PDB file of C-alpha atoms in Angstrom:
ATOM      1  CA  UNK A   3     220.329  23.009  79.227  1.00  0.00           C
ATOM      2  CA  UNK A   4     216.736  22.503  78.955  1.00  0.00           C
ATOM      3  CA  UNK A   5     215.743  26.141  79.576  1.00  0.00           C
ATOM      4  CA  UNK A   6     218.648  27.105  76.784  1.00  0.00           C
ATOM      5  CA  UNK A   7     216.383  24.564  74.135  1.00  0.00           C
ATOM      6  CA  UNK A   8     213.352  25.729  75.036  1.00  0.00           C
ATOM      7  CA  UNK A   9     214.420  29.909  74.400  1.00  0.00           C
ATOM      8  CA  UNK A  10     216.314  28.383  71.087  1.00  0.00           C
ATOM      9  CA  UNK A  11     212.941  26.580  70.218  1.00  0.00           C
ATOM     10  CA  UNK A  12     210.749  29.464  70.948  1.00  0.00           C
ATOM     11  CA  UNK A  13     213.379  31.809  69.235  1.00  0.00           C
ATOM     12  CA  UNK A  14     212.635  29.257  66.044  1.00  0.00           C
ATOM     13  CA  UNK A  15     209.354  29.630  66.350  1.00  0.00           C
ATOM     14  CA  UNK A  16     209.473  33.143  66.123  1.00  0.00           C
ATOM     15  CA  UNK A  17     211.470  33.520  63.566  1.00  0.00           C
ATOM     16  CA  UNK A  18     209.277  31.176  61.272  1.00  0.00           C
ATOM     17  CA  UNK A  19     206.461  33.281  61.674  1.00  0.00           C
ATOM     18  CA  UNK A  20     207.849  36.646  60.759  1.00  0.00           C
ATOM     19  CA  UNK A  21     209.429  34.597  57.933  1.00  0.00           C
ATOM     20  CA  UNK A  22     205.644  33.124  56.940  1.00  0.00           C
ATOM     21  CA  UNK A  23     204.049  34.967  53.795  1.00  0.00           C
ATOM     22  CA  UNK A  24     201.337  36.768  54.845  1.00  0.00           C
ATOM     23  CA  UNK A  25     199.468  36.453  51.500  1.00  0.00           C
ATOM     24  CA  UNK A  26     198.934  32.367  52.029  1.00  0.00           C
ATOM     25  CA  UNK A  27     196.550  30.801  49.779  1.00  0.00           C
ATOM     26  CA  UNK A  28     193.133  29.576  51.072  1.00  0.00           C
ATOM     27  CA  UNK A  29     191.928  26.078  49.460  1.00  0.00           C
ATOM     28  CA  UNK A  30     188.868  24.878  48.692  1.00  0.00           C
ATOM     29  CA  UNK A  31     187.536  21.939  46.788  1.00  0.00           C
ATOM     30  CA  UNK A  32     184.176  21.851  44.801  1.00  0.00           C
ATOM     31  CA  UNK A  33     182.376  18.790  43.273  1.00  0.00           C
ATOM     32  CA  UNK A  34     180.451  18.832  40.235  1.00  0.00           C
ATOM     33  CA  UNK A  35     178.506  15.995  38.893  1.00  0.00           C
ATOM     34  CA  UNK A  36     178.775  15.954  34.805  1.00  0.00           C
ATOM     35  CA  UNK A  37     175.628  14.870  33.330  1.00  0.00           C
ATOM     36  CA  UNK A  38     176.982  11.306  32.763  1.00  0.00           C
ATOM     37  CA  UNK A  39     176.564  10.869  36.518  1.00  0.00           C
ATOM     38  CA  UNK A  40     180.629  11.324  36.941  1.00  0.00           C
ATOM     39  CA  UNK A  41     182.096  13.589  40.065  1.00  0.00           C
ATOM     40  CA  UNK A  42     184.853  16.086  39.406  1.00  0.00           C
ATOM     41  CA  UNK A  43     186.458  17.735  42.063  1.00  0.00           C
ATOM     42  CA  UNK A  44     188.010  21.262  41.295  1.00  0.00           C
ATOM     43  CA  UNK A  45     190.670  22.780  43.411  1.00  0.00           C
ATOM     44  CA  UNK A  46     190.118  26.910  43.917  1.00  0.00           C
ATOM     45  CA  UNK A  47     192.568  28.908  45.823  1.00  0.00           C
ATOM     46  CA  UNK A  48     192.504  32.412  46.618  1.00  0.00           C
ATOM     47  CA  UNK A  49     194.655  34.797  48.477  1.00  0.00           C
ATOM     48  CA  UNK A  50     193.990  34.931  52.024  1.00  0.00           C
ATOM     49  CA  UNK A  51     194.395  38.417  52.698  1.00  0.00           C
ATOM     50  CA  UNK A  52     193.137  40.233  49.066  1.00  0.00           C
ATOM     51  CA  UNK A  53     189.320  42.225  49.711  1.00  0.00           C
ATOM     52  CA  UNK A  54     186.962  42.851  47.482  1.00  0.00           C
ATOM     53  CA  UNK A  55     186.222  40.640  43.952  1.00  0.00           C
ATOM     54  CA  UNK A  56     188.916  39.376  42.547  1.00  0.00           C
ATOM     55  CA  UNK A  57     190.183  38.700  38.469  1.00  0.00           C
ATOM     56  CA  UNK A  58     189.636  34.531  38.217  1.00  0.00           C
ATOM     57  CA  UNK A  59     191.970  32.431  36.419  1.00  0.00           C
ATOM     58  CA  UNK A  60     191.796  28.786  35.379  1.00  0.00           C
ATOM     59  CA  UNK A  61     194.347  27.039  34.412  1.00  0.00           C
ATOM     60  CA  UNK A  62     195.065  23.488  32.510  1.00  0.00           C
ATOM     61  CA  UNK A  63     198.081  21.871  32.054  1.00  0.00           C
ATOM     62  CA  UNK A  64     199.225  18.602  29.755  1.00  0.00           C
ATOM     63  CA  UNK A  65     200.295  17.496  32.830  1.00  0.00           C
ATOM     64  CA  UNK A  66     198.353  15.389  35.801  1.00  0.00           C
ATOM     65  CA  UNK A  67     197.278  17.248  39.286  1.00  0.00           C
ATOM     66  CA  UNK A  68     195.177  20.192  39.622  1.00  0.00           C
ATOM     67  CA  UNK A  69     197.633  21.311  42.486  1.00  0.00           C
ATOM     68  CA  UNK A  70     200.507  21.305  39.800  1.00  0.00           C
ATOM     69  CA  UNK A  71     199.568  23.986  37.749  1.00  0.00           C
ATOM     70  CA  UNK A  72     198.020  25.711  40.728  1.00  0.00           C
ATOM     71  CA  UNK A  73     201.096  25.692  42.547  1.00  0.00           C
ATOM     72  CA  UNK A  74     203.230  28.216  39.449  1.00  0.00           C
ATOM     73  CA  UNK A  75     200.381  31.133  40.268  1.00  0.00           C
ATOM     74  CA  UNK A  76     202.675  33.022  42.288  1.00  0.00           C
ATOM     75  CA  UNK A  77     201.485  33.501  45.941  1.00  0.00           C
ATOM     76  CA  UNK A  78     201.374  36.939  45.935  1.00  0.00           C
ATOM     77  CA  UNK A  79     198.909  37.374  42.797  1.00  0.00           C
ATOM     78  CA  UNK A  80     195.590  38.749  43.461  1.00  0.00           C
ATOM     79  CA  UNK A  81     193.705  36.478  41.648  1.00  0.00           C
ATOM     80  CA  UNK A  82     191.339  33.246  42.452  1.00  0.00           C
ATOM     81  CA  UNK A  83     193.363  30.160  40.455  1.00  0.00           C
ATOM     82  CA  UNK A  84     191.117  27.159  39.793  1.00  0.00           C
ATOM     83  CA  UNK A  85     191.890  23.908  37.708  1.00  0.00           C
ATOM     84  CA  UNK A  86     190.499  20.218  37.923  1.00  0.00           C
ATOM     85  CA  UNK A  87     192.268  16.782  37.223  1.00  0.00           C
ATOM     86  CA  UNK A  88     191.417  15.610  33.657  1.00  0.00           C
ATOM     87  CA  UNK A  89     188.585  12.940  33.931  1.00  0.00           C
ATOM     88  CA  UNK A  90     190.773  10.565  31.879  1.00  0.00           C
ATOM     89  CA  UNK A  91     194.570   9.864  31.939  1.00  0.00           C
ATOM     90  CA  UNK A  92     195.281   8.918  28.056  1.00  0.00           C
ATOM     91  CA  UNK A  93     197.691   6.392  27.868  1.00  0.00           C
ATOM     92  CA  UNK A  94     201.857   7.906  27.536  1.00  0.00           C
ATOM     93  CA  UNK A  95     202.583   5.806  24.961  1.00  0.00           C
ATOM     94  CA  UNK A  96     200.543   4.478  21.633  1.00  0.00           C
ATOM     95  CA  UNK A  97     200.678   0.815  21.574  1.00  0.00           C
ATOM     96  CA  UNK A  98     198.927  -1.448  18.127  1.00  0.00           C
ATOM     97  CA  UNK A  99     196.626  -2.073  18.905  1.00  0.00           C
ATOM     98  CA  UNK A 100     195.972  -2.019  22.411  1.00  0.00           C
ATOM     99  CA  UNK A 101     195.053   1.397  22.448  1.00  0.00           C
ATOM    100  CA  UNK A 102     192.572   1.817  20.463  1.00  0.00           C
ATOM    101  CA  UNK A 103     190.467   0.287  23.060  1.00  0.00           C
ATOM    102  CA  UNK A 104     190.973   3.380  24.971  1.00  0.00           C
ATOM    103  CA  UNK A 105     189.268   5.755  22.323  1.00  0.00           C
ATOM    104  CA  UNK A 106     186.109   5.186  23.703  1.00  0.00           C
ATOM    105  CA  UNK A 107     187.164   6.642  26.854  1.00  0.00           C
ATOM    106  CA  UNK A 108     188.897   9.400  24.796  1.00  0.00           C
ATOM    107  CA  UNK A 109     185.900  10.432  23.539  1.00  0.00           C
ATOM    108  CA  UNK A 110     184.018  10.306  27.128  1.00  0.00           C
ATOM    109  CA  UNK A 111     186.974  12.410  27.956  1.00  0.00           C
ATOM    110  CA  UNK A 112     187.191  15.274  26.089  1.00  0.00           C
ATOM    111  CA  UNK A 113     183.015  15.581  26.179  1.00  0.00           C
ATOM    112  CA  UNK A 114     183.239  15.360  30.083  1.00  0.00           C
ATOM    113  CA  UNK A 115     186.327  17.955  30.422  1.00  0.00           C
ATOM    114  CA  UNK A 116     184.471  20.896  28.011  1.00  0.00           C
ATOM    115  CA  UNK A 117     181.475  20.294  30.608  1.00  0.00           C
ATOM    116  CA  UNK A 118     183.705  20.245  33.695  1.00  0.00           C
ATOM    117  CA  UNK A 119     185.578  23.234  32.352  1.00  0.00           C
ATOM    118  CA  UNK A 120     181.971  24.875  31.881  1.00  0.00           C
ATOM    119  CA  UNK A 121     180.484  24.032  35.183  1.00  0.00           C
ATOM    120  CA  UNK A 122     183.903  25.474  36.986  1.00  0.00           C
ATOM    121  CA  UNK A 123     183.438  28.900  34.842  1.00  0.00           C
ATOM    122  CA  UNK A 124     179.516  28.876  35.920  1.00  0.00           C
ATOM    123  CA  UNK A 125     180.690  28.706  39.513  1.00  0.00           C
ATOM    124  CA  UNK A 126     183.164  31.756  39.608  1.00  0.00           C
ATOM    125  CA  UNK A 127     180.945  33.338  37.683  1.00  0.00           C
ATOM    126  CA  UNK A 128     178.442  33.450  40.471  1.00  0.00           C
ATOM    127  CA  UNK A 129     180.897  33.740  43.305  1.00  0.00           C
ATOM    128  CA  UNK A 130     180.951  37.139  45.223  1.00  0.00           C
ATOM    129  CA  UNK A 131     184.468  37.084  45.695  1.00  0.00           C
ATOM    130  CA  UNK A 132     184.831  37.412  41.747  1.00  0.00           C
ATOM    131  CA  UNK A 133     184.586  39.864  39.372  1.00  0.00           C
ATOM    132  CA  UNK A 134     183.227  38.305  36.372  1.00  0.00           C
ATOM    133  CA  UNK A 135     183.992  40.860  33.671  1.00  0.00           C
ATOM    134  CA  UNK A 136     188.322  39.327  34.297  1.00  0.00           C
ATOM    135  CA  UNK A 137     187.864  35.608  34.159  1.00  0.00           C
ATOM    136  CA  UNK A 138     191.036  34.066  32.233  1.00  0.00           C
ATOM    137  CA  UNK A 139     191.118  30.396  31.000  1.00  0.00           C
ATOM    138  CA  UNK A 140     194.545  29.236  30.434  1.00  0.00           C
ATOM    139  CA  UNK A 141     195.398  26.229  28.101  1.00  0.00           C
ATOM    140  CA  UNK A 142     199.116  24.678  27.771  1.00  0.00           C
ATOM    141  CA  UNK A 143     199.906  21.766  25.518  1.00  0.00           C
ATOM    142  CA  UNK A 144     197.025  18.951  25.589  1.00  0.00           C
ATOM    143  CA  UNK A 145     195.252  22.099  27.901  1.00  0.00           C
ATOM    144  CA  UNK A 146     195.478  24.380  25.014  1.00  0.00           C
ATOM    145  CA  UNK A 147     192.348  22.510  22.801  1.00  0.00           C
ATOM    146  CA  UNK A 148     189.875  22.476  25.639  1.00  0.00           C
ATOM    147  CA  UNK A 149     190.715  26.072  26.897  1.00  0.00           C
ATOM    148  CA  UNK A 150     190.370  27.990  23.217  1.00  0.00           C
ATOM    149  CA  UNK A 151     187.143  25.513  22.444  1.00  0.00           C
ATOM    150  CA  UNK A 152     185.582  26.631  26.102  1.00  0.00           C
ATOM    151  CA  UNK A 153     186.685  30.903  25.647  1.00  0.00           C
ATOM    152  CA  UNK A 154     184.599  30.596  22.364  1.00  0.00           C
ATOM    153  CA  UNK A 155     181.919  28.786  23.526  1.00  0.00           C
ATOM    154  CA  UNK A 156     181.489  30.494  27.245  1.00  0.00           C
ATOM    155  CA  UNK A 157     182.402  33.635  25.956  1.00  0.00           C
ATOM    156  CA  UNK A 158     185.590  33.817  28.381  1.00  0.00           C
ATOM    157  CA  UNK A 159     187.103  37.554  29.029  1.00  0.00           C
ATOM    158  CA  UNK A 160     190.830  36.324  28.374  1.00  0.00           C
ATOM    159  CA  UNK A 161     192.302  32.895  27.083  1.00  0.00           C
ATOM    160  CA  UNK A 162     195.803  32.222  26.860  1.00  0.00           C
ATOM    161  CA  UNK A 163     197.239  29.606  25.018  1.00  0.00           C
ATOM    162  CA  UNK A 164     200.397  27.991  25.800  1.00  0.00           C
ATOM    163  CA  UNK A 165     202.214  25.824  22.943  1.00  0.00           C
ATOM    164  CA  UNK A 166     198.953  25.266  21.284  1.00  0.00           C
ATOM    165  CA  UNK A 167     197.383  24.029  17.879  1.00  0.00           C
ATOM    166  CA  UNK A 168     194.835  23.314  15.149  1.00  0.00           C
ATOM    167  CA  UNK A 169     194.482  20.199  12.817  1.00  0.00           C
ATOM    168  CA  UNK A 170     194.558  18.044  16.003  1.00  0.00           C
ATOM    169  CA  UNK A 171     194.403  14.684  13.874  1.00  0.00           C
ATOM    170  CA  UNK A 172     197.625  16.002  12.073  1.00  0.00           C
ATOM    171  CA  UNK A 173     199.723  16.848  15.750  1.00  0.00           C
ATOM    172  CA  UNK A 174     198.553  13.190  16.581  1.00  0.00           C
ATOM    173  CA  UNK A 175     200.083  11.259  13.295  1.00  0.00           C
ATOM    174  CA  UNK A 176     203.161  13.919  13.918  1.00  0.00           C
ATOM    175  CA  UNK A 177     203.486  12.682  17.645  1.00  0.00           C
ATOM    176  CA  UNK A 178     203.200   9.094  16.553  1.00  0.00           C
ATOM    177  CA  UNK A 179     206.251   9.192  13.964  1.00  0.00           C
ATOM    178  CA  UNK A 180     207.978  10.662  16.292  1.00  0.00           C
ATOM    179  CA  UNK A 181     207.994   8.311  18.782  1.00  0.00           C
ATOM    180  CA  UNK A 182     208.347   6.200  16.192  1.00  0.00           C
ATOM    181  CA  UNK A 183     211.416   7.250  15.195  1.00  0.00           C
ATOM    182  CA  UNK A 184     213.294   7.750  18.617  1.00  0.00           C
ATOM    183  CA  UNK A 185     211.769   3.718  19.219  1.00  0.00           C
ATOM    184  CA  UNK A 186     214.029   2.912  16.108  1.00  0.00           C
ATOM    185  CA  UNK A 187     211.069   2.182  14.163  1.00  0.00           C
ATOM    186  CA  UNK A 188     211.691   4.838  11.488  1.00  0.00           C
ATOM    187  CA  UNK A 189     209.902   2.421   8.902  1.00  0.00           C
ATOM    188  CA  UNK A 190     206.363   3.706  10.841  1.00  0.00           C
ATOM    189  CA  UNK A 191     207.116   7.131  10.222  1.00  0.00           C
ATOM    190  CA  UNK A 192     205.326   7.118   6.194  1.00  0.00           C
ATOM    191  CA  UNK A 193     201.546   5.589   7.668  1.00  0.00           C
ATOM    192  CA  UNK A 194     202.015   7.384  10.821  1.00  0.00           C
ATOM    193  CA  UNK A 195     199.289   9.621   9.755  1.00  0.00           C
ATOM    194  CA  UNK A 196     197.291   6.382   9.031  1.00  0.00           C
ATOM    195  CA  UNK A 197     196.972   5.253  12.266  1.00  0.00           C
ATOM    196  CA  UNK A 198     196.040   8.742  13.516  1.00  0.00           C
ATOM    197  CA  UNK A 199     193.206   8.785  11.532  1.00  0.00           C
ATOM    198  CA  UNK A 200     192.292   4.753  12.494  1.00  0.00           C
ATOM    199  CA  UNK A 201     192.797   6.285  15.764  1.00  0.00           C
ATOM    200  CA  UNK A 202     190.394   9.209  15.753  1.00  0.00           C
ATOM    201  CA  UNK A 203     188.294   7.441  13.042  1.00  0.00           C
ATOM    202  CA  UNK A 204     184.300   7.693  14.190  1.00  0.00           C
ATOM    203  CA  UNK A 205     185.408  10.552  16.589  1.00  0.00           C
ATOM    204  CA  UNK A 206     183.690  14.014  16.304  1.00  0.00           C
ATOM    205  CA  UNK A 207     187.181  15.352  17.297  1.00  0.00           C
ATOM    206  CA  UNK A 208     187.157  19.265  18.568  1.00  0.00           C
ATOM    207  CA  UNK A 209     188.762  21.806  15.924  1.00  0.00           C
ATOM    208  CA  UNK A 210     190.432  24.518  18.194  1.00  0.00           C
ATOM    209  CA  UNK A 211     191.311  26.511  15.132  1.00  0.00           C
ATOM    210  CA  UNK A 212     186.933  26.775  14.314  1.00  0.00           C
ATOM    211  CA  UNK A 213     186.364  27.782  17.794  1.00  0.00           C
ATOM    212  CA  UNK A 214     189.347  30.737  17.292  1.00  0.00           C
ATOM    213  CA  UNK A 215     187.531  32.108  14.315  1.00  0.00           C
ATOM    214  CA  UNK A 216     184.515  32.666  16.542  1.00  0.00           C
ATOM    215  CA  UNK A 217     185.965  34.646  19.380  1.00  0.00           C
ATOM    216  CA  UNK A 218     184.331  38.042  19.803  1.00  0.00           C
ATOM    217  CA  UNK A 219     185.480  41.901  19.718  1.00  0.00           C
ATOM    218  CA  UNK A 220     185.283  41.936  23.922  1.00  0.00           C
ATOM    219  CA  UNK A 221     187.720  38.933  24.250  1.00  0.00           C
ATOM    220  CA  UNK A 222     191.385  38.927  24.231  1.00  0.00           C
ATOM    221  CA  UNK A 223     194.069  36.201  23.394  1.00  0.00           C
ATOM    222  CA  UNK A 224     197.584  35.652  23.994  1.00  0.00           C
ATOM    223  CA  UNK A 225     199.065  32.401  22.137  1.00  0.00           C
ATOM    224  CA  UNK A 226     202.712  31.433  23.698  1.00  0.00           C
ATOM    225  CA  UNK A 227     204.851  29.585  20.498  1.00  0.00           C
ATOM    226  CA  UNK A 228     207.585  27.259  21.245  1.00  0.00           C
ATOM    227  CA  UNK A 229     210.180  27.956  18.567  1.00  0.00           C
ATOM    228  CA  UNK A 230     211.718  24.939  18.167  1.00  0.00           C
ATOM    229  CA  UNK A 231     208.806  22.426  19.047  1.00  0.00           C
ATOM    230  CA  UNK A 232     209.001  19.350  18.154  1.00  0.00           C
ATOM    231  CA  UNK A 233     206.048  18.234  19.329  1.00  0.00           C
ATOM    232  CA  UNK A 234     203.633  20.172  17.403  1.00  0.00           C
ATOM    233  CA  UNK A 235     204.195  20.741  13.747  1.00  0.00           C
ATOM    234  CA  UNK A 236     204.782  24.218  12.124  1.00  0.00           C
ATOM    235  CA  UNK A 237     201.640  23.785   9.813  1.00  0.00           C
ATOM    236  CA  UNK A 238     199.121  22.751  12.995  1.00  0.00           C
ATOM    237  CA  UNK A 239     199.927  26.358  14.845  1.00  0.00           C
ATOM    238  CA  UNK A 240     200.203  28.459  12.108  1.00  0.00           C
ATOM    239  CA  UNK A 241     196.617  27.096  11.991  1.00  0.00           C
ATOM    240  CA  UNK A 242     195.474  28.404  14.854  1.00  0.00           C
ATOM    241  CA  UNK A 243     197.629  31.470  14.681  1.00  0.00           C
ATOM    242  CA  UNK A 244     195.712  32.507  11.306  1.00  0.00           C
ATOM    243  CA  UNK A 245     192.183  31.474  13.372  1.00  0.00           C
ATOM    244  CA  UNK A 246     192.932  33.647  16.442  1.00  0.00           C
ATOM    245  CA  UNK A 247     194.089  36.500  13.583  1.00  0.00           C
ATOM    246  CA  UNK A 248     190.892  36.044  11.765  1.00  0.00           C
ATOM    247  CA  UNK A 249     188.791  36.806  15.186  1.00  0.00           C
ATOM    248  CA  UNK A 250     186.987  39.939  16.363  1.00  0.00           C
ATOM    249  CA  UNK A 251     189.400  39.658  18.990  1.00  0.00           C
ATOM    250  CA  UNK A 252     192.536  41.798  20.429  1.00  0.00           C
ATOM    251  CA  UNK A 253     195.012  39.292  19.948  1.00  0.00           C
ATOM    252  CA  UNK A 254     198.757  38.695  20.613  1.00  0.00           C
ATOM    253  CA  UNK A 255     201.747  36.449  20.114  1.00  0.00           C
ATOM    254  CA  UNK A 256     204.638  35.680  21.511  1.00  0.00           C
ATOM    255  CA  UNK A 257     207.552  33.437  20.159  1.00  0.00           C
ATOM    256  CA  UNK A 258     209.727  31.966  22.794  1.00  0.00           C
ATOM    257  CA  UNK A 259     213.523  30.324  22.196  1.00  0.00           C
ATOM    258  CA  UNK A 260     212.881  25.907  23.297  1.00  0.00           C
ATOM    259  CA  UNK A 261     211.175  23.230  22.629  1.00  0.00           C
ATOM    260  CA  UNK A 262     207.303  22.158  23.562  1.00  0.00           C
ATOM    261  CA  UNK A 263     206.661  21.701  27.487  1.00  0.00           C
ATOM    262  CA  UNK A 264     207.939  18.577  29.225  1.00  0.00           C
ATOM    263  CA  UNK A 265     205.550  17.722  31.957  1.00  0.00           C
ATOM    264  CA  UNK A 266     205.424  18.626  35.729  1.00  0.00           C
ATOM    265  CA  UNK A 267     208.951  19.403  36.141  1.00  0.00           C
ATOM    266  CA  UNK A 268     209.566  21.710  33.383  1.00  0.00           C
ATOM    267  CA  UNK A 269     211.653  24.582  34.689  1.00  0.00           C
ATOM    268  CA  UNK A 270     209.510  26.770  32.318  1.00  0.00           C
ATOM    269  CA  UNK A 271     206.327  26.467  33.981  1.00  0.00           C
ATOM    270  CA  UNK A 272     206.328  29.103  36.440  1.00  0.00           C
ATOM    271  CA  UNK A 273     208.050  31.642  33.671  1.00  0.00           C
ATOM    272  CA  UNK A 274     205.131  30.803  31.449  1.00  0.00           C
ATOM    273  CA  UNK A 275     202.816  31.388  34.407  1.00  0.00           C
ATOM    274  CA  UNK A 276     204.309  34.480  35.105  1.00  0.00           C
ATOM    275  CA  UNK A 277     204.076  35.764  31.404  1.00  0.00           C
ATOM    276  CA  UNK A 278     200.320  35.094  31.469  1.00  0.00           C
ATOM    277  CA  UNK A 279     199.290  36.763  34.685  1.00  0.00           C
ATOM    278  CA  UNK A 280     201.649  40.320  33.223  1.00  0.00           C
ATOM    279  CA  UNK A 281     199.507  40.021  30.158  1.00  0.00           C
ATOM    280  CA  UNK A 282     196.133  39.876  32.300  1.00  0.00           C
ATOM    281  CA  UNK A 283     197.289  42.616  34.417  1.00  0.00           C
ATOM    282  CA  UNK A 284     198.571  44.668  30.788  1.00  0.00           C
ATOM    283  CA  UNK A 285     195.236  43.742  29.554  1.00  0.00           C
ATOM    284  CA  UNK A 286     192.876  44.589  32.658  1.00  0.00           C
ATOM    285  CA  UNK A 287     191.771  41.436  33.215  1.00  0.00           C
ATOM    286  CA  UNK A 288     193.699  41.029  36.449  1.00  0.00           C
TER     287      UNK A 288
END
């Protein structure tokens, strides 16, 4: 009996490796200090097996965890994925008028994730393993801001922009009525838009759409449109659409059936993923 579980075990065993990819990931973490003495830790992951420099592609998410969005780069890309937790969680849900004490920390935030986002393109940049003429950023939802903002201002190769948008203070008063209205609270809907400016009032908010206009003729960008988002209103990306269009660079669209993304477990993640890394590859920047 013994000697029939140990063949069984080692015929296991054998049969897990030759069903093991052979193009695993390798995973390393790098810490940057931001100049306001804070520590971010960025997760980069490249193929174990690929030779030579590889394209680069970072990726942000609406979502928490590095490792989340990591994980949809399919295994068998070769390409060096790299992403960082967001150096401040906003809160899920606006409450008057406890969260306006979190603005400050707002603020910190988006200032510290443009540097984070800056220092992680510095250090790819400089990496052997990495060609720097195909270094992607790529933006969904709440990721979609601070990836167009940093192609413009770090002169990116490629930026892809997932369910995007302009006239951020006008997506925030939209967001608010609408949670006002599945709350019950329809009444909040009319100064919605009020309290998104209280909100965002003495903050030099980004403008995503500015930082489109400014892209060059040797970039490229691919903006991903949710159809039926309810999220984001019609007026806010058509904003950034007409930016991207007014750009020296090749850019492209693509209008997909559904609503915005839904967080981590989104069954559209990985499809979305997938459509980014074909238009890399279609674009030579992977």
């Amino acid at each position: 009996m013994w000697r029939c579980r140990r063949l069984e075990a080692g015929l296991l065993a054998l049969l897990c490796l030759a069903a093991a990819p052979t193009d695993a990931r390798q995973s390393e973490s790098v810490v940057f200090t931001l100049d306001s003495g804070r520590r971010i830790s960025a997760e980069i992951r490249r193929p174990a097996q690929a030779d030579g420099p590889l394209p680069a592609v970072m990726l942000f998410g609406g979502f928490r965890g590095a490792a989340t969005v990591l994980d949809a780069v399919p295994a068998a890309a070769p390409v060096i994925a790299a992403s960082f937790d967001y150096p401040f969680d906003p809160p899920r849900r606006f409450v008057f008028p406890d969260s306006f004490a979190h603005v400050p920390a707002m603020a910190r935030g988006i200032d510290e994730t443009l540097e984070g986002i800056a220092r992680l393109s510095a250090h790819l940049r400089d990496r052997a393993d990495v060609d720097d003429t195909r270094v992607t950023i790529v933006g969904a939802s709440l990721g979609a801001p601070f990836a167009t903002i940093s192609a413009a201002e770090l002169a990116l190769p490629g930026l892809v922009i997932v369910h995007g948008f302009g006239r951020i203070r006008e997506v925030i008063g939209h967001q608010l009525a609408e949670a006002a209205e599945r709350r019950g609270a329809g009444w909040l809907r009319w100064p919605a838009q009020g309290l998104a400016n209280l909100l965002t009032w003495g903050l030099c908010l980004p403008a995503p759409e500015r930082s489109a206009s400014r892209l060059g003729g040797q970039q490229r960008a691919l903006m991903i449109v949710a159809g039926d988002d309810e999220l984001i209103p019609r007026s806010a990306t058509a904003s950034l659409w007409s930016a991207l269009q007014a750009s020296d660079a090749r850019v492209e669209r693509i209008d997909e059936a559904g609503g915005h993304l839904r967080g981590v477990h989104d069954p559209r993640i990985g499809e979305l993923v997938g459509t980014a890394m074909d238009w890399m590859q279609r674009n030579d920047l992977r």
